[in-house]
CSV table of C-alpha atoms in Angstrom, one decimal:
chain,number,residue,atom,x,y,z
A,1,GLY,CA,-10.8,12.8,-0.3
A,2,ALA,CA,-7.5,12.8,-2.2
A,3,VAL,CA,-7.6,11.0,-5.5
A,4,VAL,CA,-4.7,9.4,-7.3
A,5,SER,CA,-5.1,8.2,-10.9
A,6,GLN,CA,-2.9,5.8,-12.8
A,7,HIS,CA,-2.6,5.2,-16.5
A,8,PRO,CA,-2.8,2.8,-18.1
A,9,SER,CA,-4.8,0.4,-15.9
A,10,TRP,CA,-3.4,-2.6,-17.8
A,11,VAL,CA,-0.8,-3.0,-20.6
A,12,ILE,CA,0.6,-5.9,-22.5
A,13,CYS,CA,3.9,-5.5,-24.2
A,14,LYS,CA,6.5,-7.6,-26.0
A,15,SER,CA,9.8,-8.5,-24.3
A,16,GLY,CA,12.5,-5.9,-24.9
A,17,THR,CA,10.1,-2.9,-25.3
A,18,SER,CA,9.6,-0.1,-22.8
A,19,VAL,CA,6.5,0.8,-21.0
A,20,LYS,CA,5.6,4.1,-19.3
A,21,ILE,CA,3.1,4.3,-16.4
A,22,GLU,CA,1.7,7.6,-15.2
A,23,CYS,CA,0.6,8.5,-11.7
A,24,ARG,CA,-1.3,11.7,-11.1
A,25,SER,CA,-2.6,13.4,-7.9
A,26,LEU,CA,-5.9,14.9,-9.1
A,27,ASP,CA,-7.0,17.3,-6.3
A,28,PHE,CA,-3.8,17.9,-4.3
A,29,GLN,CA,-0.1,18.6,-4.8
A,30,ALA,CA,2.1,15.6,-3.9
A,31,THR,CA,5.7,16.4,-3.2
A,32,THR,CA,6.3,12.8,-2.6
A,33,MET,CA,5.0,9.8,-4.5
A,34,PHE,CA,5.8,6.1,-4.1
A,35,TRP,CA,6.1,3.3,-6.5
A,36,TYR,CA,5.2,-0.3,-5.4
A,37,ARG,CA,5.2,-3.6,-7.1
A,38,GLN,CA,3.0,-6.5,-6.1
A,39,PHE,CA,3.4,-10.0,-7.3
A,40,PRO,CA,0.4,-12.4,-7.0
A,41,LYS,CA,-0.5,-13.3,-3.4
A,42,GLN,CA,2.3,-11.2,-2.0
A,43,SER,CA,2.4,-7.9,-0.2
A,44,LEU,CA,3.4,-4.5,-1.5
A,45,MET,CA,7.1,-4.1,-2.2
A,46,LEU,CA,8.3,-0.5,-2.3
A,47,MET,CA,10.4,0.1,-5.3
A,48,ALA,CA,11.3,3.8,-5.0
A,49,THR,CA,10.3,7.1,-3.4
A,50,SER,CA,9.9,9.9,-5.9
A,51,ASN,CA,10.4,13.5,-4.8
A,52,GLU,CA,9.3,16.4,-7.0
A,53,GLY,CA,12.3,18.1,-8.7
A,54,SER,CA,14.9,15.6,-7.5
A,55,LYS,CA,16.2,12.1,-8.2
A,56,ALA,CA,14.2,9.2,-6.9
A,57,THR,CA,15.4,7.1,-4.0
A,58,TYR,CA,15.4,3.4,-4.9
A,59,GLU,CA,15.1,0.5,-2.6
A,60,GLN,CA,17.8,-2.0,-2.3
A,61,GLY,CA,17.7,-4.5,-5.2
A,62,VAL,CA,15.7,-2.2,-7.5
A,63,GLU,CA,17.7,-1.3,-10.7
A,64,LYS,CA,17.4,2.4,-11.2
A,65,ASP,CA,18.5,2.1,-14.9
A,66,LYS,CA,15.7,-0.3,-15.6
A,67,PHE,CA,12.9,1.4,-13.7
A,68,LEU,CA,13.2,5.1,-14.6
A,69,ILE,CA,11.2,7.5,-12.4
A,70,ASN,CA,10.5,11.1,-13.2
A,71,HIS,CA,8.6,13.4,-10.9
A,72,ALA,CA,8.6,16.5,-13.0
A,73,SER,CA,5.6,18.3,-11.4
A,74,LEU,CA,3.7,18.3,-8.1
A,75,THR,CA,0.9,16.3,-9.6
A,76,LEU,CA,2.7,13.8,-11.9
A,77,SER,CA,5.2,11.0,-11.5
A,78,THR,CA,6.1,8.5,-14.2
A,79,LEU,CA,7.6,5.0,-14.0
A,80,THR,CA,9.2,3.7,-17.2
A,81,VAL,CA,10.0,0.0,-17.3
A,82,THR,CA,12.8,-0.2,-19.8
A,83,SER,CA,13.6,-3.3,-21.9
A,84,ALA,CA,10.8,-5.2,-20.1
A,85,HIS,CA,11.1,-9.0,-19.6
A,86,PRO,CA,8.4,-11.5,-18.6
A,87,GLU,CA,9.7,-11.4,-15.0
A,88,ASP,CA,8.7,-7.8,-14.9
A,89,SER,CA,5.1,-8.8,-15.2
A,90,SER,CA,3.4,-7.5,-12.1
A,91,PHE,CA,0.9,-5.2,-10.6
A,92,TYR,CA,2.5,-1.7,-10.2
A,93,ILE,CA,0.9,0.7,-7.8
A,94,CYS,CA,1.7,4.3,-7.1
A,95,SER,CA,0.7,6.3,-4.0
A,96,ALA,CA,1.1,9.9,-3.0
A,97,ARG,CA,1.1,11.8,0.3
A,98,ASP,CA,-1.2,14.7,0.7
A,99,PRO,CA,0.6,17.0,3.2
A,100,GLY,CA,-2.6,19.0,3.7
A,101,GLY,CA,-4.8,16.1,4.1
A,102,ARG,CA,-6.3,14.2,7.0
A,103,GLY,CA,-3.1,12.5,8.0
A,104,LEU,CA,0.3,14.0,7.3
A,105,TYR,CA,1.8,10.7,6.3
A,106,GLU,CA,-1.2,8.9,4.9
A,107,GLN,CA,-0.7,7.5,1.4
A,108,TYR,CA,-3.4,7.6,-1.2
A,109,PHE,CA,-3.1,4.8,-3.7
A,110,GLY,CA,-3.7,4.8,-7.4
A,111,PRO,CA,-5.8,2.0,-8.9
A,112,GLY,CA,-2.7,0.2,-10.1
A,113,THR,CA,-1.4,-0.9,-13.5
A,114,ARG,CA,-1.2,-4.5,-14.4
A,115,LEU,CA,1.8,-5.1,-16.7
A,116,THR,CA,2.1,-8.3,-18.7
A,117,VAL,CA,5.2,-8.9,-20.7
A,118,THR,CA,5.0,-11.6,-23.4
B,1,GLY,CA,15.8,-5.4,11.3
B,2,GLN,CA,12.2,-4.3,10.9
B,3,ASN,CA,9.5,-6.8,11.0
B,4,ILE,CA,5.7,-6.8,10.9
B,5,ASP,CA,3.8,-10.0,11.5
B,6,GLN,CA,0.2,-10.8,10.7
B,7,PRO,CA,-1.6,-14.1,10.0
B,8,THR,CA,-1.5,-15.2,6.3
B,9,GLU,CA,-5.1,-16.2,6.1
B,10,MET,CA,-8.3,-16.2,8.2
B,11,THR,CA,-11.8,-17.5,7.6
B,12,ALA,CA,-15.0,-16.2,9.2
B,13,THR,CA,-18.7,-16.5,8.7
B,14,GLU,CA,-21.0,-13.8,7.4
B,15,GLY,CA,-22.5,-11.8,10.2
B,16,ALA,CA,-19.8,-12.8,12.7
B,17,ILE,CA,-16.9,-10.8,14.2
B,18,VAL,CA,-13.2,-11.3,13.3
B,19,GLN,CA,-10.0,-9.9,14.8
B,20,ILE,CA,-6.9,-9.6,12.7
B,21,ASN,CA,-3.7,-9.1,14.7
B,22,CYS,CA,-0.5,-7.4,13.8
B,23,THR,CA,2.7,-7.3,15.8
B,24,TYR,CA,5.6,-5.1,14.9
B,25,GLN,CA,9.2,-4.5,15.6
B,26,THR,CA,10.5,-1.3,13.9
B,27,SER,CA,13.1,1.4,14.3
B,28,GLY,CA,10.9,4.0,15.8
B,29,PHE,CA,7.1,4.4,15.6
B,30,ASN,CA,5.1,7.2,14.1
B,31,GLY,CA,1.8,5.5,13.7
B,32,LEU,CA,0.2,2.3,12.4
B,33,PHE,CA,-2.1,2.0,9.4
B,34,TRP,CA,-4.6,-0.6,8.3
B,35,TYR,CA,-5.5,-0.9,4.6
B,36,GLN,CA,-8.0,-3.1,2.8
B,37,GLN,CA,-7.1,-4.5,-0.6
B,38,HIS,CA,-9.5,-6.4,-2.8
B,39,ALA,CA,-7.9,-8.8,-5.3
B,40,GLY,CA,-6.6,-6.9,-8.3
B,41,GLU,CA,-7.2,-3.5,-6.8
B,42,ALA,CA,-5.1,-0.9,-5.0
B,43,PRO,CA,-5.2,-0.7,-1.1
B,44,THR,CA,-7.7,1.6,0.5
B,45,PHE,CA,-7.3,3.3,3.8
B,46,LEU,CA,-9.1,2.0,6.8
B,47,SER,CA,-7.5,3.4,9.9
B,48,TYR,CA,-4.6,5.2,11.5
B,49,ASN,CA,-3.6,4.8,15.2
B,50,VAL,CA,-0.7,6.7,16.8
B,51,LEU,CA,-1.9,6.7,20.4
B,52,ASP,CA,-2.8,3.7,22.5
B,53,GLY,CA,-6.4,2.6,22.6
B,54,LEU,CA,-9.3,1.7,20.4
B,55,GLU,CA,-10.5,3.7,17.4
B,56,GLU,CA,-14.0,2.8,16.2
B,57,LYS,CA,-15.3,3.6,12.8
B,58,GLY,CA,-18.6,2.0,11.9
B,59,ARG,CA,-18.2,-1.8,11.6
B,60,PHE,CA,-14.4,-1.5,11.8
B,61,SER,CA,-12.3,-0.8,14.8
B,62,SER,CA,-8.6,-0.6,15.3
B,63,PHE,CA,-6.6,-1.0,18.5
B,64,LEU,CA,-3.0,-0.1,19.3
B,65,SER,CA,-0.7,-0.9,22.2
B,66,ARG,CA,2.7,0.7,21.6
B,67,SER,CA,4.3,-0.9,24.7
B,68,LYS,CA,3.4,-4.3,23.3
B,69,GLY,CA,4.1,-3.5,19.6
B,70,TYR,CA,0.6,-4.8,18.9
B,71,SER,CA,-2.4,-3.8,17.0
B,72,TYR,CA,-5.6,-5.4,15.8
B,73,LEU,CA,-8.3,-4.7,13.3
B,74,LEU,CA,-11.8,-5.8,14.4
B,75,LEU,CA,-14.5,-6.3,11.8
B,76,LYS,CA,-18.1,-6.7,13.0
B,77,GLU,CA,-21.2,-7.9,11.3
B,78,LEU,CA,-19.1,-9.3,8.5
B,79,GLN,CA,-20.4,-9.0,5.0
B,80,MET,CA,-19.3,-11.0,1.9
B,81,LYS,CA,-17.8,-7.8,0.5
B,82,ASP,CA,-15.4,-7.8,3.4
B,83,SER,CA,-13.5,-10.7,1.7
B,84,ALA,CA,-10.2,-9.1,1.0
B,85,SER,CA,-6.6,-8.8,2.2
B,86,TYR,CA,-5.9,-6.5,5.2
B,87,LEU,CA,-2.6,-4.9,5.3
B,88,CYS,CA,-0.9,-3.6,8.5
B,89,ALA,CA,1.8,-0.9,8.0
B,90,VAL,CA,3.9,1.0,10.4
B,91,LEU,CA,5.4,4.4,10.0
B,92,ASP,CA,9.0,4.2,11.3
B,93,SER,CA,11.3,6.8,12.7
B,94,ASN,CA,12.2,8.0,9.1
B,95,TYR,CA,8.5,8.3,8.3
B,96,GLN,CA,8.8,5.4,5.9
B,97,LEU,CA,5.9,2.9,5.7
B,98,ILE,CA,6.9,-0.7,6.6
B,99,TRP,CA,4.3,-3.1,5.3
B,100,GLY,CA,3.2,-6.4,6.6
B,101,ALA,CA,2.5,-9.3,4.2
B,102,GLY,CA,-1.2,-8.9,4.6
B,103,THR,CA,-3.9,-11.2,5.9
B,104,LYS,CA,-6.3,-12.7,3.4
B,105,LEU,CA,-9.8,-12.8,5.0
B,106,ILE,CA,-12.3,-15.3,3.6
B,107,ILE,CA,-15.9,-14.8,4.4
B,108,LYS,CA,-18.2,-17.8,4.2
B,109,PRO,CA,-22.0,-17.6,4.0
């Protein structure tokens, strides 16, 4: 099946610093990737949709200057949390669509990145 | 607006059967997904229904009624490892996934 990796799996950073999270589709080309955030005991919240070669589409309420998304290739999307603050501490999960896979619109999830800002 | 409802939490006994319901009101419908998510991990795909009826896959089955805006996930022969959150998600007319808040399933021995 389609595999999506994320790196790092966890990161601790100081307030005010920036953190970059990578999301890779390992065995398929993903024209569309998604970035989610999940706070404890809550469901997934879509932050943005990342399309290869174009600007990401951000959901309402998500600051695009704070959460920078780059989808430079068909297998890699990055999320950079700029000037991180403790309230940005969360579980960040990426997913990707495999157009050639079992289901046209099924999303394959990465293992997630737990960010803690101190 | 778009809305997906599922119970917040359910408890069941090991070896038993449990049914997790999901009702939805969305702008258009292009299929419904069920995902399993263990604590601290990413969701994993369980099922996809786009036509009415029951889809069976081992111990897990998923049912859809489009006219009623209703789906359920049926888990049989429950095992302790089935303790997890179960997420219902609908693909709307724009092919965007709309997520439910998830149902936390607790399995007791």
